[in-house]
Tab-separated table of C-alpha atoms and ligand atoms in Angstrom:
chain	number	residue	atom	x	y	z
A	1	UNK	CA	98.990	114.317	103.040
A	2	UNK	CA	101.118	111.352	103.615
A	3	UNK	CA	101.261	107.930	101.273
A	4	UNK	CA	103.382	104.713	101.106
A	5	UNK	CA	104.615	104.834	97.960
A	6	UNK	CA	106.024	101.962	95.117
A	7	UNK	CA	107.905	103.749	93.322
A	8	UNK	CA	110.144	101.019	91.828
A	9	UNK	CA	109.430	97.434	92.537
A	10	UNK	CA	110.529	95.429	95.311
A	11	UNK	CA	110.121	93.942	98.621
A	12	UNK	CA	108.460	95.726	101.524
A	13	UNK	CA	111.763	97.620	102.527
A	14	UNK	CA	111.612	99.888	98.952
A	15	UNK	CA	108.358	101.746	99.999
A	16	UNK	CA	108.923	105.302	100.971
A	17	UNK	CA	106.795	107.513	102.592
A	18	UNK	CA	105.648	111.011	101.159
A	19	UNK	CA	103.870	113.765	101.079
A	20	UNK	CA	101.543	114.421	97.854
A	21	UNK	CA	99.365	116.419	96.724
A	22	UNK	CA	95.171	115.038	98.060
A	23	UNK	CA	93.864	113.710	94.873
A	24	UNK	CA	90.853	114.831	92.988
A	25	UNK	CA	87.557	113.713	93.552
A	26	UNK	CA	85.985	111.885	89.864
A	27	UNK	CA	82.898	111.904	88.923
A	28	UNK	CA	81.305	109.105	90.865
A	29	UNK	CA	83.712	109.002	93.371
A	30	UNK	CA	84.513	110.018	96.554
A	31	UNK	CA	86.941	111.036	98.633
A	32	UNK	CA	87.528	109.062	102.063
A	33	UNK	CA	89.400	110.099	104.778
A	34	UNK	CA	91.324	107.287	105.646
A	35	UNK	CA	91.243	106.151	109.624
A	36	UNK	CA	92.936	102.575	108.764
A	37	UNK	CA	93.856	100.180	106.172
A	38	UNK	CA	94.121	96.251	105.709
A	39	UNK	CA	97.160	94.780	104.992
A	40	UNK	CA	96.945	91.656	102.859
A	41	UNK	CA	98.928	88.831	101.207
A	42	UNK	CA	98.197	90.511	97.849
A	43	UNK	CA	100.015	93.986	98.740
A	44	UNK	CA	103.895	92.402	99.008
A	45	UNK	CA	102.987	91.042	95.261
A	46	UNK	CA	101.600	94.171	93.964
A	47	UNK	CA	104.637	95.901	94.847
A	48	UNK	CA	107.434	92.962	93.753
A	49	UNK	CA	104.733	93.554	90.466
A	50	UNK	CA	104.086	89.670	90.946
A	51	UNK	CA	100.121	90.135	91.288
A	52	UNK	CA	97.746	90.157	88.411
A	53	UNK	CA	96.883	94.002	88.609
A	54	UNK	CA	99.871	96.273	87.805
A	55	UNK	CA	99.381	99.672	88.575
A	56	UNK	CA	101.741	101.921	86.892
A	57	UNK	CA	104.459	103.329	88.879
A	58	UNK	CA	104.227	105.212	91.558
A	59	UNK	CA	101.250	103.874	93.175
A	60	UNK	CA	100.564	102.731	96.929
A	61	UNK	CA	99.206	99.154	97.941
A	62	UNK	CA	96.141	99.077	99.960
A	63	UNK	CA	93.584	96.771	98.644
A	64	UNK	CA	90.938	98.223	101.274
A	65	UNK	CA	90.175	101.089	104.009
A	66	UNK	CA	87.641	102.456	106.002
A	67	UNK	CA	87.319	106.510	107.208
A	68	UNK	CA	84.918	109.283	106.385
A	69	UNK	CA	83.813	110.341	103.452
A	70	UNK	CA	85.070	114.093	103.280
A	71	UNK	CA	83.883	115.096	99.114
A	72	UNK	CA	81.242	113.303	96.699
A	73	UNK	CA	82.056	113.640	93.280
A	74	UNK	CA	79.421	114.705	90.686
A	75	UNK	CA	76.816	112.237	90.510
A	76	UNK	CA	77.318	110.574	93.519
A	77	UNK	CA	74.036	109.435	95.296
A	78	UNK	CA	74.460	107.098	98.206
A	79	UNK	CA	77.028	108.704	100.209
A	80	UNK	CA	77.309	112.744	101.147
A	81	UNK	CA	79.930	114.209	103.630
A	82	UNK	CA	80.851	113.257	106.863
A	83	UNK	CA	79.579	109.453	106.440
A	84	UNK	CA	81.483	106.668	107.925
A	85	UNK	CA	82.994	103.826	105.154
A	86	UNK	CA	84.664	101.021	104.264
A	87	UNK	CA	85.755	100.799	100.866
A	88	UNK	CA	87.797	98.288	98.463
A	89	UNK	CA	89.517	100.347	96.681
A	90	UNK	CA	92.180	97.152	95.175
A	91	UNK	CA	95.361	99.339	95.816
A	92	UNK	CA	96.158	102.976	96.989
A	93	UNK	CA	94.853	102.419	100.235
A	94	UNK	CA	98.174	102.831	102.172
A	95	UNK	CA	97.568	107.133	102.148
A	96	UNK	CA	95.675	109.516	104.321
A	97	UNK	CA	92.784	109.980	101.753
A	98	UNK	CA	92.042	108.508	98.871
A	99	UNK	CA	89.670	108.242	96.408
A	100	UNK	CA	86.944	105.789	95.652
A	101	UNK	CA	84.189	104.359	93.345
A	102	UNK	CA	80.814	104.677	94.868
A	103	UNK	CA	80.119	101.151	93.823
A	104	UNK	CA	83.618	99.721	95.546
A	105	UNK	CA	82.166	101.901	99.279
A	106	UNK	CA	80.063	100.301	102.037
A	107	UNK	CA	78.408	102.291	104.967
A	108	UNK	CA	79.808	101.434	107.883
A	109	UNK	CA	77.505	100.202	110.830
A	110	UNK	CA	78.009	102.560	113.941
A	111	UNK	CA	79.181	99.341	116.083
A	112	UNK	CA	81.932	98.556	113.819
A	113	UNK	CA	85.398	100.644	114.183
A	114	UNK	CA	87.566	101.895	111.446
A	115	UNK	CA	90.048	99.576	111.990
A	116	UNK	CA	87.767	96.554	112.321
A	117	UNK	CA	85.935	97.587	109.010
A	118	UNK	CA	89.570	98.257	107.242
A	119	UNK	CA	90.316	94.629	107.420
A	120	UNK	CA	86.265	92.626	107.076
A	121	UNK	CA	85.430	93.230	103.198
A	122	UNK	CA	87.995	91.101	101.817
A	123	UNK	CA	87.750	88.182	104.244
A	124	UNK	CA	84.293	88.382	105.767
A	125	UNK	CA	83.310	89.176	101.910
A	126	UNK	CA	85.261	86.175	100.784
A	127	UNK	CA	84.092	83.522	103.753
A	128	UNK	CA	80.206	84.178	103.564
A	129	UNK	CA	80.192	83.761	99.815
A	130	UNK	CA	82.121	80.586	99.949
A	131	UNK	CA	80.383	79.055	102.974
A	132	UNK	CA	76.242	80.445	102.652
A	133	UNK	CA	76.210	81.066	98.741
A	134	UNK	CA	78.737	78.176	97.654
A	135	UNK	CA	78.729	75.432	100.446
A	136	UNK	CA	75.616	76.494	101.532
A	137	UNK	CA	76.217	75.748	104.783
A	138	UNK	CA	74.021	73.804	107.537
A	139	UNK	CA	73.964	74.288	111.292
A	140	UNK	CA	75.235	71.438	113.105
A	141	UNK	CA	77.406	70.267	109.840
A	142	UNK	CA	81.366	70.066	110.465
A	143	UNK	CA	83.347	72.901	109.001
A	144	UNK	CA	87.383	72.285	108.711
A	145	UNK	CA	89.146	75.694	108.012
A	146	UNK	CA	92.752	75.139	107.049
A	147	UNK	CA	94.660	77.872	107.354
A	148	UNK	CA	92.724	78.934	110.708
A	149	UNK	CA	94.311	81.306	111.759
A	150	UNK	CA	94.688	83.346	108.829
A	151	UNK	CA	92.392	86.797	107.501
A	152	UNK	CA	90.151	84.650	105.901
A	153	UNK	CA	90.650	81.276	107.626
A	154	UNK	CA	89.485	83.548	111.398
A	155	UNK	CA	86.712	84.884	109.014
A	156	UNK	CA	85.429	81.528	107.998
A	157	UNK	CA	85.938	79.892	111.626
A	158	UNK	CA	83.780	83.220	112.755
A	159	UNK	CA	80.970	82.848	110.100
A	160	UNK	CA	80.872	79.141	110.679
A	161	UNK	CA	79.754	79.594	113.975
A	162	UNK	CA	77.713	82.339	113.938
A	163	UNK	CA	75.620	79.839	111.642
A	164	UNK	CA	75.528	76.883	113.970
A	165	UNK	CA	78.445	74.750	112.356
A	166	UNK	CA	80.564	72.647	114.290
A	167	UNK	CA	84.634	73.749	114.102
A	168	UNK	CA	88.090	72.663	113.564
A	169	UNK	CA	90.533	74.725	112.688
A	170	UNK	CA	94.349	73.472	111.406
A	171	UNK	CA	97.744	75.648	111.219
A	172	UNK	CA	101.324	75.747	111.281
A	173	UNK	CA	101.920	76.905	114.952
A	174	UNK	CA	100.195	75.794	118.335
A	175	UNK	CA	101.015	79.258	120.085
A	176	UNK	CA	98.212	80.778	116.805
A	177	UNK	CA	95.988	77.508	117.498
A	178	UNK	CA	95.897	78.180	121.275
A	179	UNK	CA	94.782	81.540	120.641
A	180	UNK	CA	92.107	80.723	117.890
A	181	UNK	CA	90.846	78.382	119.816
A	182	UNK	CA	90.645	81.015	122.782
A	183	UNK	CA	89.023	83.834	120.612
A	184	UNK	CA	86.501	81.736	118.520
A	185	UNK	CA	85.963	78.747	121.093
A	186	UNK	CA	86.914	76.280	117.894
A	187	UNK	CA	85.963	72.728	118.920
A	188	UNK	CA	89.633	71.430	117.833
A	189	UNK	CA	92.544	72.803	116.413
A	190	UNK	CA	95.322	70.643	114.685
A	191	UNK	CA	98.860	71.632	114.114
A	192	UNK	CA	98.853	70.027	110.261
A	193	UNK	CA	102.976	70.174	110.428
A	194	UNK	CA	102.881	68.076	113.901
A	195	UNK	CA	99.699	66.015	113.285
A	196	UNK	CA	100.761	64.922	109.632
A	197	UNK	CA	98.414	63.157	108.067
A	198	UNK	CA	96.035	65.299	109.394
A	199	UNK	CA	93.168	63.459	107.527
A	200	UNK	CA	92.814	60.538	110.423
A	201	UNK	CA	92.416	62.983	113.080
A	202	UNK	CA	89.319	64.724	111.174
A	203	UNK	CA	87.880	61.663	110.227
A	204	UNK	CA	88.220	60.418	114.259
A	205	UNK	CA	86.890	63.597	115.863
A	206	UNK	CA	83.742	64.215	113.468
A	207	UNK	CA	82.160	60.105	112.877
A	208	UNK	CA	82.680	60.010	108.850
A	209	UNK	CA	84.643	63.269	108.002
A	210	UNK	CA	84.085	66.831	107.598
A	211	UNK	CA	81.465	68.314	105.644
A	212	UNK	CA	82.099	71.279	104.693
A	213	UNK	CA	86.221	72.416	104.047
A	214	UNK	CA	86.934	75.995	103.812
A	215	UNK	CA	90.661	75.830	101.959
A	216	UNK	CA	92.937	78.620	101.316
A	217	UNK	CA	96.235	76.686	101.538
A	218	UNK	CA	96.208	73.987	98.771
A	219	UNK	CA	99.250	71.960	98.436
A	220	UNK	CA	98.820	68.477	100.116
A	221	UNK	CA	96.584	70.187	102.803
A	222	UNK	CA	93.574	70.100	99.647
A	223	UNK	CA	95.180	66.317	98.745
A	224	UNK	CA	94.022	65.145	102.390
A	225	UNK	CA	91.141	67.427	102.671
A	226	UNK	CA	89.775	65.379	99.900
A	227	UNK	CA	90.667	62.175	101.877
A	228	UNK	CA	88.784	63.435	105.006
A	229	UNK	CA	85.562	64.669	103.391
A	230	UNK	CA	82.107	63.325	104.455
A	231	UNK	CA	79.527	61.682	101.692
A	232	UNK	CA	78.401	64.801	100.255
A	233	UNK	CA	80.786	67.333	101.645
A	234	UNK	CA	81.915	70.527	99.497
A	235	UNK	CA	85.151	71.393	99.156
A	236	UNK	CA	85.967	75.432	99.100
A	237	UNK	CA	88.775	75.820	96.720
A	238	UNK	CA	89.658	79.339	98.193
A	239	UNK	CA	93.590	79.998	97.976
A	240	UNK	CA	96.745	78.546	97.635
A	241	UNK	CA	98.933	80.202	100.403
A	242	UNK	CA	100.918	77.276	100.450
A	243	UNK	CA	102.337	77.814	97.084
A	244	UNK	CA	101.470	74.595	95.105
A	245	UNK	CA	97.925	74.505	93.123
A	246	UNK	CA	96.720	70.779	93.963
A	247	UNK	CA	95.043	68.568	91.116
A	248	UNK	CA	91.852	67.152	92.625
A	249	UNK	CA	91.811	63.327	92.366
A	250	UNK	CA	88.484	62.646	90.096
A	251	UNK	CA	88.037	59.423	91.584
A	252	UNK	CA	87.969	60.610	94.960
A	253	UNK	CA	84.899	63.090	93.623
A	254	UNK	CA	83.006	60.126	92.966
A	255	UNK	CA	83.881	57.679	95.873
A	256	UNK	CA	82.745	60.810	98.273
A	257	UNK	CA	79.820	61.876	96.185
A	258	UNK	CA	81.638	65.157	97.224
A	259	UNK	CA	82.591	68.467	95.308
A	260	UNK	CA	85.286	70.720	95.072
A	261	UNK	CA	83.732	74.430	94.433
A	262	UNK	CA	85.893	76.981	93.338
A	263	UNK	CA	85.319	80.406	95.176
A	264	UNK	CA	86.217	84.006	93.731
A	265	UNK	CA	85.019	86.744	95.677
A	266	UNK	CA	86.410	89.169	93.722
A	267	UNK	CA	84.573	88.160	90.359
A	268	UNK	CA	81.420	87.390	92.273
A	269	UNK	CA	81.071	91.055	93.441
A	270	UNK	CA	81.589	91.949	89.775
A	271	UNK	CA	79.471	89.833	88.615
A	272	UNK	CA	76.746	89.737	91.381
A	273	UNK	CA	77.090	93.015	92.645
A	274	UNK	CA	73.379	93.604	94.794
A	275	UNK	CA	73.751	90.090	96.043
A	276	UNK	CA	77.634	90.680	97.384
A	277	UNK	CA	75.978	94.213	98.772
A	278	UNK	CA	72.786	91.466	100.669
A	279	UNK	CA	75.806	89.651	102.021
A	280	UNK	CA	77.660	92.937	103.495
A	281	UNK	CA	74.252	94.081	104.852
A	282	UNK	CA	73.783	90.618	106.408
A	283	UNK	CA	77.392	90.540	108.055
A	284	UNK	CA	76.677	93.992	109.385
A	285	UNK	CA	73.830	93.325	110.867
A	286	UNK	CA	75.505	89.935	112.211
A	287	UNK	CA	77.888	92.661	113.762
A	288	UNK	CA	75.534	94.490	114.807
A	289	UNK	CA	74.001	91.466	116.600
A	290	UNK	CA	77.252	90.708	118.662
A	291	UNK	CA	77.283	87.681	116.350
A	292	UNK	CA	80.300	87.832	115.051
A	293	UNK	CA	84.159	89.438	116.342
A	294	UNK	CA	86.430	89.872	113.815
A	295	UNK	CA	89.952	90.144	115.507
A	296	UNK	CA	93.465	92.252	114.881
A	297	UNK	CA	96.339	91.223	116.009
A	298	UNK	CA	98.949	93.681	114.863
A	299	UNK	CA	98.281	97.197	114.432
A	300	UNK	CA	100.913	99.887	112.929
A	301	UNK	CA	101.050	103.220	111.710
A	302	UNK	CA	100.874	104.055	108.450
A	303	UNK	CA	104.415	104.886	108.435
A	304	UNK	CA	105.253	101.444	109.499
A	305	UNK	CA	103.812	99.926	106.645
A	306	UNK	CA	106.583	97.705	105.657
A	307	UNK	CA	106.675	96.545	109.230
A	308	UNK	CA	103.250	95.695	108.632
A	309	UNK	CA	103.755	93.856	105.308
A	310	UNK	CA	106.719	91.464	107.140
A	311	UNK	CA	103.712	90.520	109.975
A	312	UNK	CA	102.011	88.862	107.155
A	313	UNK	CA	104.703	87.560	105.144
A	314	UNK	CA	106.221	85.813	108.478
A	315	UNK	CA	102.731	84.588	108.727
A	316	UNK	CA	102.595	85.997	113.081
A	317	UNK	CA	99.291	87.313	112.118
A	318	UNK	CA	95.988	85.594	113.975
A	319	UNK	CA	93.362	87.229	112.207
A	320	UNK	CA	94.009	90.362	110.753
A	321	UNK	CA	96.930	93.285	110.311
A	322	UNK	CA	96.036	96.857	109.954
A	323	UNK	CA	97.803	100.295	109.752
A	324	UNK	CA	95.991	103.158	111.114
A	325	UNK	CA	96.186	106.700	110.659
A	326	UNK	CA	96.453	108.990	113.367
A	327	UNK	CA	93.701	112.051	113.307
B	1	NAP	N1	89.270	83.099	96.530
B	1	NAP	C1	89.125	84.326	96.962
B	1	NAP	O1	88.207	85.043	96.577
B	1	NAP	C2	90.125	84.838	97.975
B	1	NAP	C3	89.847	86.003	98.713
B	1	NAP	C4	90.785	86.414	99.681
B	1	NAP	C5	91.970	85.679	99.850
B	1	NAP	N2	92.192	84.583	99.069
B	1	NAP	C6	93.419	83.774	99.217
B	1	NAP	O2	93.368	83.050	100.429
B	1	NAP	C7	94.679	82.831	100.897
B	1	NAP	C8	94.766	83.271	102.355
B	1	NAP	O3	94.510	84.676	102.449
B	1	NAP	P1	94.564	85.392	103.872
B	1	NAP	O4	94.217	86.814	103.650
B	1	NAP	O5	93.813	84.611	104.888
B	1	NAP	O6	96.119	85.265	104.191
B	1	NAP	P2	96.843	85.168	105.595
B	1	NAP	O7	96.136	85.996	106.602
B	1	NAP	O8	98.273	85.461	105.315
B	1	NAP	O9	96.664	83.648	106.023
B	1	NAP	C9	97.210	82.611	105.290
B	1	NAP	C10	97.299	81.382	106.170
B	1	NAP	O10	97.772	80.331	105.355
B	1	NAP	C11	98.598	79.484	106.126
B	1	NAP	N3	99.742	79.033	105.305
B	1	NAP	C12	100.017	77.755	105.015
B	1	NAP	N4	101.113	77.653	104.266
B	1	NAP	C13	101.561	78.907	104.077
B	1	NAP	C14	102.690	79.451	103.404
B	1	NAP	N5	103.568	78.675	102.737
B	1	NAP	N6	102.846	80.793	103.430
B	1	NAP	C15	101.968	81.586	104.060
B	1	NAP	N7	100.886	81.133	104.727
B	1	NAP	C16	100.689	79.796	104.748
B	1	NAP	C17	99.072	80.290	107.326
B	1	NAP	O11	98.736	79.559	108.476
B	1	NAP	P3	99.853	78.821	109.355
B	1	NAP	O12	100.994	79.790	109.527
B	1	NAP	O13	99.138	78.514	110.606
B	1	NAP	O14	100.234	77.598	108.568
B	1	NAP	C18	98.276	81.586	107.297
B	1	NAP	O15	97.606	81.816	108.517
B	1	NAP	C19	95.618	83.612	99.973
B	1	NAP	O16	96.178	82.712	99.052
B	1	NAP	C20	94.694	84.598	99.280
B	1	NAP	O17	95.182	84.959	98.010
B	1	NAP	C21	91.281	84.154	98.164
């Protein structure tokens, strides 16, 4: 079977494809198929060993997959042969199978595909907990997702609405605003390079500011976002794809009578597992509902898979990147 392998570190170009041997099958484990992977932010560090997980040498990035479940491992109860998954599997996704912790798999609903599940635990996971468990949320409220048209940004704009919020959705390029806005019907996008401050737009188009801000891009974008927040309003301290990690301003806590919530959706599924496996049975059956339409816009073999990394890195991506595996 075929994997993208790190074997030394280094930028996207110093993968190399191979065939290996199909690993074993632990106890409590199984062994998935794989039909597609997600391709995340997270991957390019992993493998320029700039992420805080190092893997020893060779491994393959890959934080998450979906397939079919092709061998349990001994004591393995919720999953037998032949059932459809998604699984977070952190890296070694990036291979034809792979093996898994039970506890890291999810069943996947029949009306999801592979490539669709590949690429919702990470973001969908990461948007519901910060917007129903950590802002929790209010239909008819105003949500501002920076970073719109991002994995989790599309994820958050998605949710949002599925829950009756009101949307606006900033970025770095009006040709991925245009098409946001297309896919998700966002009330208003903003181009946060072109419309700079940003902050008296928001306050204009929602009466006060916004009251809920879903943040994954720090930087001055969270300095604003704090300047643009209604009385009350919760800020979602989710990322800082922008490079800089912002100080909040204490006395702009106060003036708002807002807050600034961290959100770590990785730790919260560690430490909260049967509520993080409520919210994948809730987004599922969202799904199921026709409530909510995760997009891809790139799709590449698993050969490609540096290809695939460079999507994300040149930030083209509106939603999410996968690789698939032909079978
Ligand atoms: N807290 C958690 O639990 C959690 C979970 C998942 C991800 N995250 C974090 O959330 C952030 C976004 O993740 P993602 O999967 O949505 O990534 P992504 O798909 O690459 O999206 C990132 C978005 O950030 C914007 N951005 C602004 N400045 C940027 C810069 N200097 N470089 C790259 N992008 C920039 C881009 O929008 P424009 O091009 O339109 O500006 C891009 O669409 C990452 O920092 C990730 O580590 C956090």
């Amino acid at each position: 079977m075929k994997a993208v392998l790190c074997k030394e570190y280094g930028p996207p170009e110093s993968l190399v494809v191979e065939d290996v041997e199909s690993p074993k099958c632990g106890s409590g484990q199984v062994k998935i198929a794989v039909h597609a992977c997600g391709v995340n932010f997270p991957d390019v560090l992993l493998i320029k060993n700039e992420y805080q997980f190092k893997p020893s040498l060779p491994f393959a990035p890959g934080a998450e997959v979906a397939g079919e479940v092709v061998e349990v491992g001994a004591g393995v109860e919720k999953f037998k042969t032949g059932d459809r998954v998604a699984a977070m599997t952190g890296w070694d996704g990036f291979r034809e199978e792979v093996c898994c912790e039970e506890v890291k798999c999810l069943p996947l609903p029949e009306s999801m595909d592979y490539a669709t599940g590949a690429g919702f635990t990470m973001t969908y996971g990461t948007s519901y907990h910060a917007l129903v468990d950590r802002a929790k949320i209010q239909a008819g409220e105003w949500l501002l997702v920076h970073g719109g048209a991002g994995g989790v940004g599309t994820a958050a704009i998605d949710i949002g609405r599925a829950l009756g919020a009101r949307t606006i959705a900033t970025g770095g390029d009006d040709k991925k605003l245009e098409k946001l806005k297309g896919l998700y019907s966002v009330d208003h996008v903003i181009n946060y390079k072109t419309t700079n401050p940003f902050k008296d737009r928001v306050k204009e188009l929602t009466d006060g500011g916004a009251d809920v801000i879903y943040d994954p891009v720090g930087g001055d974008v969270f300095d604003q976002s704090l300047r643009c927040i209604n009385w009350e309003g919760r800020l979602l301290v989710v990322g800082f794809a922008s490079g800089t990690i912002p100080a909040a301003k204490a006395n702009l806590l106060l003036l708002k009578g807002c807050a600034a919530m961290g959100v770590f959706w990785g730790r919260f599924a560690v430490m909260e597992p049967e509520k993080c496996r409520r919210n994948f049975e809730t987004l599922f059956e969202m799904h199921d509902q026709g409530k909510l339409t995760p997009h891809i816009s790139h799709r590449f073999p698993l050969e490609k898979a540096a290809d695939a990394l460079y999507a994300v890195i040149n930030r083209e991506v509106v939603g999410k990147c996968v690789l698939t595996v032909h079978r």
